[in-house]
Amino acid sequence: MNQSAIAPLRTGIALAVTHPSAGNLGGGGFLVVRFPDGRSTAIDYRETAPAAATRDMYLDPHGDVVPEKSLVGPLAAGVPGSVAGLAHAHAKYGALPWADLLAPSVDLAEKGFTVSRALAESLENSRSLLERFPESRRIFLKDGNLWQPGDRITQPDLARTLAAIARGGADAFYRGAIADLVVAEMQRSGG
């Protein structure tokens, strides 16, 4: 795979930092690869249901669906596929070292980046949802206020997570300290 073919991997990881609604480590997606000879392939790395998911987990005591439960909060979370999918694409088609692909995103999260108009508008549109959860409020609101275009935002926790993934690959995300933190939060919050 040539240098330009790995650009989507680098971009996908950078979006986890700079525009999380367009891509993030906690989600999933699809990747279409088109080769210079015209062949193409697709990789499906959507989230999967957790092992503890049940058929009735989105129902109220009367057996009626509670739509928000499947869309917002800990019960809406699936097992993220993004890291595994991007690592798979890199292993199968990548040429640069994995850590080199993640390095720019680690820098963006650690040193910060300028909030774009698109990110500011996305956060404004999601404000009521972001305010509901302490961590999203802490990260995506500036002391309870909206980030404005031109503000500089840093995400040190995300930088540490990306650095761990750069060193240890997808296993660093799905096993060990990061996975333990995710599981603990899901247990604490009823996910």
mmCIF file with all atom_site columns, C-alpha atoms in Angstrom:
data_model
loop_
_atom_site.group_PDB
_atom_site.id
_atom_site.type_symbol
_atom_site.label_atom_id
_atom_site.label_alt_id
_atom_site.label_comp_id
_atom_site.label_asym_id
_atom_site.label_entity_id
_atom_site.label_seq_id
_atom_site.pdbx_PDB_ins_code
_atom_site.Cartn_x
_atom_site.Cartn_y
_atom_site.Cartn_z
_atom_site.occupancy
_atom_site.B_iso_or_equiv
_atom_site.pdbx_formal_charge
_atom_site.auth_seq_id
_atom_site.auth_comp_id
_atom_site.auth_asym_id
_atom_site.auth_atom_id
_atom_site.pdbx_PDB_model_num
ATOM 1   C CA . MET A 1 1   ? 0.000   0.000   0.000   1.00 0.00 ? 1   MET A CA 1
ATOM 2   C CA . ASN A 1 2   ? 1.468   3.347   -0.921  1.00 0.00 ? 2   ASN A CA 1
ATOM 3   C CA . GLN A 1 3   ? 1.742   6.457   1.234   1.00 0.00 ? 3   GLN A CA 1
ATOM 4   C CA . SER A 1 4   ? -1.523  8.006   -0.018  1.00 0.00 ? 4   SER A CA 1
ATOM 5   C CA . ALA A 1 5   ? -3.457  4.816   0.697   1.00 0.00 ? 5   ALA A CA 1
ATOM 6   C CA . ILE A 1 6   ? -2.799  5.045   4.426   1.00 0.00 ? 6   ILE A CA 1
ATOM 7   C CA . ALA A 1 7   ? -4.079  8.631   4.638   1.00 0.00 ? 7   ALA A CA 1
ATOM 8   C CA . PRO A 1 8   ? -7.617  7.466   5.590   1.00 0.00 ? 8   PRO A CA 1
ATOM 9   C CA . LEU A 1 9   ? -6.191  5.617   8.591   1.00 0.00 ? 9   LEU A CA 1
ATOM 10  C CA . ARG A 1 10  ? -4.293  8.669   9.805   1.00 0.00 ? 10  ARG A CA 1
ATOM 11  C CA . THR A 1 11  ? -7.340  10.855  9.129   1.00 0.00 ? 11  THR A CA 1
ATOM 12  C CA . GLY A 1 12  ? -9.709  8.501   10.936  1.00 0.00 ? 12  GLY A CA 1
ATOM 13  C CA . ILE A 1 13  ? -7.576  8.606   14.046  1.00 0.00 ? 13  ILE A CA 1
ATOM 14  C CA . ALA A 1 14  ? -7.128  12.386  13.871  1.00 0.00 ? 14  ALA A CA 1
ATOM 15  C CA . LEU A 1 15  ? -10.910 12.839  13.657  1.00 0.00 ? 15  LEU A CA 1
ATOM 16  C CA . ALA A 1 16  ? -11.188 11.063  17.022  1.00 0.00 ? 16  ALA A CA 1
ATOM 17  C CA . VAL A 1 17  ? -9.369  14.095  18.417  1.00 0.00 ? 17  VAL A CA 1
ATOM 18  C CA . THR A 1 18  ? -10.516 17.043  16.338  1.00 0.00 ? 18  THR A CA 1
ATOM 19  C CA . HIS A 1 19  ? -14.106 16.176  15.394  1.00 0.00 ? 19  HIS A CA 1
ATOM 20  C CA . PRO A 1 20  ? -15.327 13.279  17.558  1.00 0.00 ? 20  PRO A CA 1
ATOM 21  C CA . SER A 1 21  ? -18.834 13.167  16.085  1.00 0.00 ? 21  SER A CA 1
ATOM 22  C CA . ALA A 1 22  ? -17.237 12.262  12.731  1.00 0.00 ? 22  ALA A CA 1
ATOM 23  C CA . GLY A 1 23  ? -15.073 9.512   14.157  1.00 0.00 ? 23  GLY A CA 1
ATOM 24  C CA . ASN A 1 24  ? -13.921 8.342   17.550  1.00 0.00 ? 24  ASN A CA 1
ATOM 25  C CA . LEU A 1 25  ? -12.245 5.494   19.394  1.00 0.00 ? 25  LEU A CA 1
ATOM 26  C CA . GLY A 1 26  ? -15.477 4.535   21.133  1.00 0.00 ? 26  GLY A CA 1
ATOM 27  C CA . GLY A 1 27  ? -17.425 3.965   17.941  1.00 0.00 ? 27  GLY A CA 1
ATOM 28  C CA . GLY A 1 28  ? -17.136 2.018   14.749  1.00 0.00 ? 28  GLY A CA 1
ATOM 29  C CA . GLY A 1 29  ? -17.504 2.352   11.032  1.00 0.00 ? 29  GLY A CA 1
ATOM 30  C CA . PHE A 1 30  ? -16.700 1.120   7.576   1.00 0.00 ? 30  PHE A CA 1
ATOM 31  C CA . LEU A 1 31  ? -13.596 1.583   5.457   1.00 0.00 ? 31  LEU A CA 1
ATOM 32  C CA . VAL A 1 32  ? -13.551 1.243   1.685   1.00 0.00 ? 32  VAL A CA 1
ATOM 33  C CA . VAL A 1 33  ? -10.155 0.665   0.083   1.00 0.00 ? 33  VAL A CA 1
ATOM 34  C CA . ARG A 1 34  ? -9.647  1.202   -3.638  1.00 0.00 ? 34  ARG A CA 1
ATOM 35  C CA . PHE A 1 35  ? -6.374  -0.065  -5.039  1.00 0.00 ? 35  PHE A CA 1
ATOM 36  C CA . PRO A 1 36  ? -4.451  1.519   -7.949  1.00 0.00 ? 36  PRO A CA 1
ATOM 37  C CA . ASP A 1 37  ? -5.392  -1.418  -10.199 1.00 0.00 ? 37  ASP A CA 1
ATOM 38  C CA . GLY A 1 38  ? -9.110  -0.705  -9.673  1.00 0.00 ? 38  GLY A CA 1
ATOM 39  C CA . ARG A 1 39  ? -9.855  -3.465  -7.174  1.00 0.00 ? 39  ARG A CA 1
ATOM 40  C CA . SER A 1 40  ? -11.640 -2.496  -4.002  1.00 0.00 ? 40  SER A CA 1
ATOM 41  C CA . THR A 1 41  ? -12.553 -3.984  -0.671  1.00 0.00 ? 41  THR A CA 1
ATOM 42  C CA . ALA A 1 42  ? -14.455 -2.915  2.417   1.00 0.00 ? 42  ALA A CA 1
ATOM 43  C CA . ILE A 1 43  ? -13.878 -3.443  6.112   1.00 0.00 ? 43  ILE A CA 1
ATOM 44  C CA . ASP A 1 44  ? -16.822 -3.391  8.514   1.00 0.00 ? 44  ASP A CA 1
ATOM 45  C CA . TYR A 1 45  ? -15.739 -2.428  12.010  1.00 0.00 ? 45  TYR A CA 1
ATOM 46  C CA . ARG A 1 46  ? -19.037 -1.386  13.521  1.00 0.00 ? 46  ARG A CA 1
ATOM 47  C CA . GLU A 1 47  ? -19.612 -1.742  17.242  1.00 0.00 ? 47  GLU A CA 1
ATOM 48  C CA . THR A 1 48  ? -20.936 -5.047  18.536  1.00 0.00 ? 48  THR A CA 1
ATOM 49  C CA . ALA A 1 49  ? -23.320 -5.772  21.373  1.00 0.00 ? 49  ALA A CA 1
ATOM 50  C CA . PRO A 1 50  ? -21.669 -6.431  24.721  1.00 0.00 ? 50  PRO A CA 1
ATOM 51  C CA . ALA A 1 51  ? -21.789 -10.005 26.006  1.00 0.00 ? 51  ALA A CA 1
ATOM 52  C CA . ALA A 1 52  ? -24.093 -8.881  28.840  1.00 0.00 ? 52  ALA A CA 1
ATOM 53  C CA . ALA A 1 53  ? -26.672 -7.349  26.447  1.00 0.00 ? 53  ALA A CA 1
ATOM 54  C CA . THR A 1 54  ? -30.154 -8.826  26.721  1.00 0.00 ? 54  THR A CA 1
ATOM 55  C CA . ARG A 1 55  ? -33.199 -8.860  24.502  1.00 0.00 ? 55  ARG A CA 1
ATOM 56  C CA . ASP A 1 56  ? -35.285 -6.859  26.993  1.00 0.00 ? 56  ASP A CA 1
ATOM 57  C CA . MET A 1 57  ? -32.728 -4.315  28.194  1.00 0.00 ? 57  MET A CA 1
ATOM 58  C CA . TYR A 1 58  ? -34.489 -1.409  26.447  1.00 0.00 ? 58  TYR A CA 1
ATOM 59  C CA . LEU A 1 59  ? -37.964 -2.186  27.786  1.00 0.00 ? 59  LEU A CA 1
ATOM 60  C CA . ASP A 1 60  ? -39.803 -0.588  30.677  1.00 0.00 ? 60  ASP A CA 1
ATOM 61  C CA . PRO A 1 61  ? -41.530 -2.703  33.363  1.00 0.00 ? 61  PRO A CA 1
ATOM 62  C CA . HIS A 1 62  ? -44.619 -2.934  31.117  1.00 0.00 ? 62  HIS A CA 1
ATOM 63  C CA . GLY A 1 63  ? -42.650 -4.345  28.179  1.00 0.00 ? 63  GLY A CA 1
ATOM 64  C CA . ASP A 1 64  ? -42.716 -1.132  26.160  1.00 0.00 ? 64  ASP A CA 1
ATOM 65  C CA . VAL A 1 65  ? -39.612 0.142   24.378  1.00 0.00 ? 65  VAL A CA 1
ATOM 66  C CA . VAL A 1 66  ? -37.845 3.112   25.976  1.00 0.00 ? 66  VAL A CA 1
ATOM 67  C CA . PRO A 1 67  ? -36.157 4.540   22.843  1.00 0.00 ? 67  PRO A CA 1
ATOM 68  C CA . GLU A 1 68  ? -33.621 6.735   24.643  1.00 0.00 ? 68  GLU A CA 1
ATOM 69  C CA . LYS A 1 69  ? -32.092 3.727   26.415  1.00 0.00 ? 69  LYS A CA 1
ATOM 70  C CA . SER A 1 70  ? -30.748 2.434   23.102  1.00 0.00 ? 70  SER A CA 1
ATOM 71  C CA . LEU A 1 71  ? -29.497 5.841   21.981  1.00 0.00 ? 71  LEU A CA 1
ATOM 72  C CA . VAL A 1 72  ? -28.119 7.703   25.019  1.00 0.00 ? 72  VAL A CA 1
ATOM 73  C CA . GLY A 1 73  ? -26.141 6.639   28.056  1.00 0.00 ? 73  GLY A CA 1
ATOM 74  C CA . PRO A 1 74  ? -24.382 3.509   29.204  1.00 0.00 ? 74  PRO A CA 1
ATOM 75  C CA . LEU A 1 75  ? -26.905 1.008   27.818  1.00 0.00 ? 75  LEU A CA 1
ATOM 76  C CA . ALA A 1 76  ? -26.475 2.535   24.359  1.00 0.00 ? 76  ALA A CA 1
ATOM 77  C CA . ALA A 1 77  ? -22.756 1.719   24.316  1.00 0.00 ? 77  ALA A CA 1
ATOM 78  C CA . GLY A 1 78  ? -21.501 -1.168  22.237  1.00 0.00 ? 78  GLY A CA 1
ATOM 79  C CA . VAL A 1 79  ? -18.065 -2.736  22.133  1.00 0.00 ? 79  VAL A CA 1
ATOM 80  C CA . PRO A 1 80  ? -16.113 -0.209  20.028  1.00 0.00 ? 80  PRO A CA 1
ATOM 81  C CA . GLY A 1 81  ? -14.816 -1.392  16.673  1.00 0.00 ? 81  GLY A CA 1
ATOM 82  C CA . SER A 1 82  ? -12.810 1.626   15.489  1.00 0.00 ? 82  SER A CA 1
ATOM 83  C CA . VAL A 1 83  ? -9.434  0.699   16.957  1.00 0.00 ? 83  VAL A CA 1
ATOM 84  C CA . ALA A 1 84  ? -9.688  -2.943  15.845  1.00 0.00 ? 84  ALA A CA 1
ATOM 85  C CA . GLY A 1 85  ? -10.876 -1.970  12.370  1.00 0.00 ? 85  GLY A CA 1
ATOM 86  C CA . LEU A 1 86  ? -8.180  0.610   11.755  1.00 0.00 ? 86  LEU A CA 1
ATOM 87  C CA . ALA A 1 87  ? -5.510  -1.733  13.159  1.00 0.00 ? 87  ALA A CA 1
ATOM 88  C CA . HIS A 1 88  ? -6.777  -4.504  10.869  1.00 0.00 ? 88  HIS A CA 1
ATOM 89  C CA . ALA A 1 89  ? -6.654  -2.201  7.838   1.00 0.00 ? 89  ALA A CA 1
ATOM 90  C CA . HIS A 1 90  ? -3.136  -1.168  8.767   1.00 0.00 ? 90  HIS A CA 1
ATOM 91  C CA . ALA A 1 91  ? -1.953  -4.756  9.292   1.00 0.00 ? 91  ALA A CA 1
ATOM 92  C CA . LYS A 1 92  ? -3.414  -5.857  5.980   1.00 0.00 ? 92  LYS A CA 1
ATOM 93  C CA . TYR A 1 93  ? -2.655  -2.855  3.778   1.00 0.00 ? 93  TYR A CA 1
ATOM 94  C CA . GLY A 1 94  ? -0.386  -0.426  5.653   1.00 0.00 ? 94  GLY A CA 1
ATOM 95  C CA . ALA A 1 95  ? 3.270   0.268   5.026   1.00 0.00 ? 95  ALA A CA 1
ATOM 96  C CA . LEU A 1 96  ? 4.249   2.835   7.661   1.00 0.00 ? 96  LEU A CA 1
ATOM 97  C CA . PRO A 1 97  ? 4.794   1.799   11.269  1.00 0.00 ? 97  PRO A CA 1
ATOM 98  C CA . TRP A 1 98  ? 1.562   1.875   13.319  1.00 0.00 ? 98  TRP A CA 1
ATOM 99  C CA . ALA A 1 99  ? 3.063   4.315   15.829  1.00 0.00 ? 99  ALA A CA 1
ATOM 100 C CA . ASP A 1 100 ? 3.860   6.755   12.996  1.00 0.00 ? 100 ASP A CA 1
ATOM 101 C CA . LEU A 1 101 ? 0.178   6.821   12.006  1.00 0.00 ? 101 LEU A CA 1
ATOM 102 C CA . LEU A 1 102 ? -0.906  7.689   15.518  1.00 0.00 ? 102 LEU A CA 1
ATOM 103 C CA . ALA A 1 103 ? 1.849   10.196  16.350  1.00 0.00 ? 103 ALA A CA 1
ATOM 104 C CA . PRO A 1 104 ? 0.104   13.251  14.794  1.00 0.00 ? 104 PRO A CA 1
ATOM 105 C CA . SER A 1 105 ? -3.102  12.461  16.696  1.00 0.00 ? 105 SER A CA 1
ATOM 106 C CA . VAL A 1 106 ? -1.235  12.019  19.976  1.00 0.00 ? 106 VAL A CA 1
ATOM 107 C CA . ASP A 1 107 ? 0.293   15.460  19.393  1.00 0.00 ? 107 ASP A CA 1
ATOM 108 C CA . LEU A 1 108 ? -3.098  17.011  18.568  1.00 0.00 ? 108 LEU A CA 1
ATOM 109 C CA . ALA A 1 109 ? -4.644  15.653  21.765  1.00 0.00 ? 109 ALA A CA 1
ATOM 110 C CA . GLU A 1 110 ? -1.652  16.463  23.958  1.00 0.00 ? 110 GLU A CA 1
ATOM 111 C CA . LYS A 1 111 ? -0.618  19.871  22.627  1.00 0.00 ? 111 LYS A CA 1
ATOM 112 C CA . GLY A 1 112 ? -4.075  20.933  21.538  1.00 0.00 ? 112 GLY A CA 1
ATOM 113 C CA . PHE A 1 113 ? -5.688  22.195  18.400  1.00 0.00 ? 113 PHE A CA 1
ATOM 114 C CA . THR A 1 114 ? -7.783  25.166  17.391  1.00 0.00 ? 114 THR A CA 1
ATOM 115 C CA . VAL A 1 115 ? -11.519 24.590  17.647  1.00 0.00 ? 115 VAL A CA 1
ATOM 116 C CA . SER A 1 116 ? -13.023 24.821  14.176  1.00 0.00 ? 116 SER A CA 1
ATOM 117 C CA . ARG A 1 117 ? -16.381 26.381  13.406  1.00 0.00 ? 117 ARG A CA 1
ATOM 118 C CA . ALA A 1 118 ? -17.697 22.892  12.541  1.00 0.00 ? 118 ALA A CA 1
ATOM 119 C CA . LEU A 1 119 ? -16.616 21.469  15.912  1.00 0.00 ? 119 LEU A CA 1
ATOM 120 C CA . ALA A 1 120 ? -18.009 24.459  17.815  1.00 0.00 ? 120 ALA A CA 1
ATOM 121 C CA . GLU A 1 121 ? -21.363 24.066  16.023  1.00 0.00 ? 121 GLU A CA 1
ATOM 122 C CA . SER A 1 122 ? -21.388 20.307  16.621  1.00 0.00 ? 122 SER A CA 1
ATOM 123 C CA . LEU A 1 123 ? -20.775 20.823  20.335  1.00 0.00 ? 123 LEU A CA 1
ATOM 124 C CA . GLU A 1 124 ? -23.424 23.549  20.488  1.00 0.00 ? 124 GLU A CA 1
ATOM 125 C CA . ASN A 1 125 ? -25.950 21.232  18.806  1.00 0.00 ? 125 ASN A CA 1
ATOM 126 C CA . SER A 1 126 ? -25.091 18.501  21.321  1.00 0.00 ? 126 SER A CA 1
ATOM 127 C CA . ARG A 1 127 ? -24.849 20.704  24.393  1.00 0.00 ? 127 ARG A CA 1
ATOM 128 C CA . SER A 1 128 ? -27.908 19.378  26.227  1.00 0.00 ? 128 SER A CA 1
ATOM 129 C CA . LEU A 1 129 ? -26.657 15.832  25.758  1.00 0.00 ? 129 LEU A CA 1
ATOM 130 C CA . LEU A 1 130 ? -23.053 16.672  26.714  1.00 0.00 ? 130 LEU A CA 1
ATOM 131 C CA . GLU A 1 131 ? -24.235 18.396  29.896  1.00 0.00 ? 131 GLU A CA 1
ATOM 132 C CA . ARG A 1 132 ? -25.903 15.197  31.119  1.00 0.00 ? 132 ARG A CA 1
ATOM 133 C CA . PHE A 1 133 ? -22.668 13.286  31.736  1.00 0.00 ? 133 PHE A CA 1
ATOM 134 C CA . PRO A 1 134 ? -19.778 14.507  33.914  1.00 0.00 ? 134 PRO A CA 1
ATOM 135 C CA . GLU A 1 135 ? -16.979 13.394  31.596  1.00 0.00 ? 135 GLU A CA 1
ATOM 136 C CA . SER A 1 136 ? -18.509 14.761  28.390  1.00 0.00 ? 136 SER A CA 1
ATOM 137 C CA . ARG A 1 137 ? -19.227 18.003  30.243  1.00 0.00 ? 137 ARG A CA 1
ATOM 138 C CA . ARG A 1 138 ? -15.604 18.146  31.471  1.00 0.00 ? 138 ARG A CA 1
ATOM 139 C CA . ILE A 1 139 ? -14.062 17.477  28.070  1.00 0.00 ? 139 ILE A CA 1
ATOM 140 C CA . PHE A 1 140 ? -16.431 19.055  25.574  1.00 0.00 ? 140 PHE A CA 1
ATOM 141 C CA . LEU A 1 141 ? -17.571 22.124  27.481  1.00 0.00 ? 141 LEU A CA 1
ATOM 142 C CA . LYS A 1 142 ? -15.214 24.848  28.660  1.00 0.00 ? 142 LYS A CA 1
ATOM 143 C CA . ASP A 1 143 ? -16.031 25.374  32.343  1.00 0.00 ? 143 ASP A CA 1
ATOM 144 C CA . GLY A 1 144 ? -19.690 24.718  31.496  1.00 0.00 ? 144 GLY A CA 1
ATOM 145 C CA . ASN A 1 145 ? -19.642 27.026  28.472  1.00 0.00 ? 145 ASN A CA 1
ATOM 146 C CA . LEU A 1 146 ? -19.331 26.264  24.791  1.00 0.00 ? 146 LEU A CA 1
ATOM 147 C CA . TRP A 1 147 ? -15.962 26.140  23.094  1.00 0.00 ? 147 TRP A CA 1
ATOM 148 C CA . GLN A 1 148 ? -15.737 28.885  20.483  1.00 0.00 ? 148 GLN A CA 1
ATOM 149 C CA . PRO A 1 149 ? -14.028 28.815  17.095  1.00 0.00 ? 149 PRO A CA 1
ATOM 150 C CA . GLY A 1 150 ? -10.420 29.776  17.665  1.00 0.00 ? 150 GLY A CA 1
ATOM 151 C CA . ASP A 1 151 ? -10.255 28.397  21.228  1.00 0.00 ? 151 ASP A CA 1
ATOM 152 C CA . ARG A 1 152 ? -7.509  25.872  21.900  1.00 0.00 ? 152 ARG A CA 1
ATOM 153 C CA . ILE A 1 153 ? -8.583  22.523  23.323  1.00 0.00 ? 153 ILE A CA 1
ATOM 154 C CA . THR A 1 154 ? -6.353  19.802  24.749  1.00 0.00 ? 154 THR A CA 1
ATOM 155 C CA . GLN A 1 155 ? -7.342  16.257  25.687  1.00 0.00 ? 155 GLN A CA 1
ATOM 156 C CA . PRO A 1 156 ? -4.583  14.763  27.863  1.00 0.00 ? 156 PRO A CA 1
ATOM 157 C CA . ASP A 1 157 ? -6.534  11.586  28.704  1.00 0.00 ? 157 ASP A CA 1
ATOM 158 C CA . LEU A 1 158 ? -7.104  10.915  25.013  1.00 0.00 ? 158 LEU A CA 1
ATOM 159 C CA . ALA A 1 159 ? -3.430  11.635  24.299  1.00 0.00 ? 159 ALA A CA 1
ATOM 160 C CA . ARG A 1 160 ? -2.409  8.987   26.850  1.00 0.00 ? 160 ARG A CA 1
ATOM 161 C CA . THR A 1 161 ? -4.878  6.497   25.358  1.00 0.00 ? 161 THR A CA 1
ATOM 162 C CA . LEU A 1 162 ? -3.638  7.117   21.818  1.00 0.00 ? 162 LEU A CA 1
ATOM 163 C CA . ALA A 1 163 ? -0.016  6.845   22.961  1.00 0.00 ? 163 ALA A CA 1
ATOM 164 C CA . ALA A 1 164 ? -0.791  3.483   24.586  1.00 0.00 ? 164 ALA A CA 1
ATOM 165 C CA . ILE A 1 165 ? -2.452  2.271   21.372  1.00 0.00 ? 165 ILE A CA 1
ATOM 166 C CA . ALA A 1 166 ? 0.544   3.521   19.369  1.00 0.00 ? 166 ALA A CA 1
ATOM 167 C CA . ARG A 1 167 ? 2.853   1.442   21.567  1.00 0.00 ? 167 ARG A CA 1
ATOM 168 C CA . GLY A 1 168 ? 0.697   -1.639  22.073  1.00 0.00 ? 168 GLY A CA 1
ATOM 169 C CA . GLY A 1 169 ? -1.633  -1.780  19.088  1.00 0.00 ? 169 GLY A CA 1
ATOM 170 C CA . ALA A 1 170 ? -5.309  -2.650  19.394  1.00 0.00 ? 170 ALA A CA 1
ATOM 171 C CA . ASP A 1 171 ? -4.587  -4.953  22.343  1.00 0.00 ? 171 ASP A CA 1
ATOM 172 C CA . ALA A 1 172 ? -3.689  -1.888  24.415  1.00 0.00 ? 172 ALA A CA 1
ATOM 173 C CA . PHE A 1 173 ? -7.264  -0.677  23.910  1.00 0.00 ? 173 PHE A CA 1
ATOM 174 C CA . TYR A 1 174 ? -9.173  -3.933  24.300  1.00 0.00 ? 174 TYR A CA 1
ATOM 175 C CA . ARG A 1 175 ? -7.121  -5.555  27.077  1.00 0.00 ? 175 ARG A CA 1
ATOM 176 C CA . GLY A 1 176 ? -5.376  -4.168  30.126  1.00 0.00 ? 176 GLY A CA 1
ATOM 177 C CA . ALA A 1 177 ? -5.664  -0.768  31.780  1.00 0.00 ? 177 ALA A CA 1
ATOM 178 C CA . ILE A 1 178 ? -7.821  1.011   29.171  1.00 0.00 ? 178 ILE A CA 1
ATOM 179 C CA . ALA A 1 179 ? -10.299 -1.867  28.901  1.00 0.00 ? 179 ALA A CA 1
ATOM 180 C CA . ASP A 1 180 ? -10.404 -2.134  32.698  1.00 0.00 ? 180 ASP A CA 1
ATOM 181 C CA . LEU A 1 181 ? -11.333 1.555   32.956  1.00 0.00 ? 181 LEU A CA 1
ATOM 182 C CA . VAL A 1 182 ? -14.106 1.154   30.378  1.00 0.00 ? 182 VAL A CA 1
ATOM 183 C CA . VAL A 1 183 ? -15.510 -1.922  32.132  1.00 0.00 ? 183 VAL A CA 1
ATOM 184 C CA . ALA A 1 184 ? -15.385 -0.180  35.524  1.00 0.00 ? 184 ALA A CA 1
ATOM 185 C CA . GLU A 1 185 ? -17.274 2.824   34.137  1.00 0.00 ? 185 GLU A CA 1
ATOM 186 C CA . MET A 1 186 ? -19.895 0.599   32.523  1.00 0.00 ? 186 MET A CA 1
ATOM 187 C CA . GLN A 1 187 ? -20.397 -1.252  35.801  1.00 0.00 ? 187 GLN A CA 1
ATOM 188 C CA . ARG A 1 188 ? -20.517 1.982   37.813  1.00 0.00 ? 188 ARG A CA 1
ATOM 189 C CA . SER A 1 189 ? -23.026 3.654   35.480  1.00 0.00 ? 189 SER A CA 1
ATOM 190 C CA . GLY A 1 190 ? -25.287 0.676   34.818  1.00 0.00 ? 190 GLY A CA 1
ATOM 191 C CA . GLY A 1 191 ? -24.078 -0.146  31.333  1.00 0.00 ? 191 GLY A CA 1
#
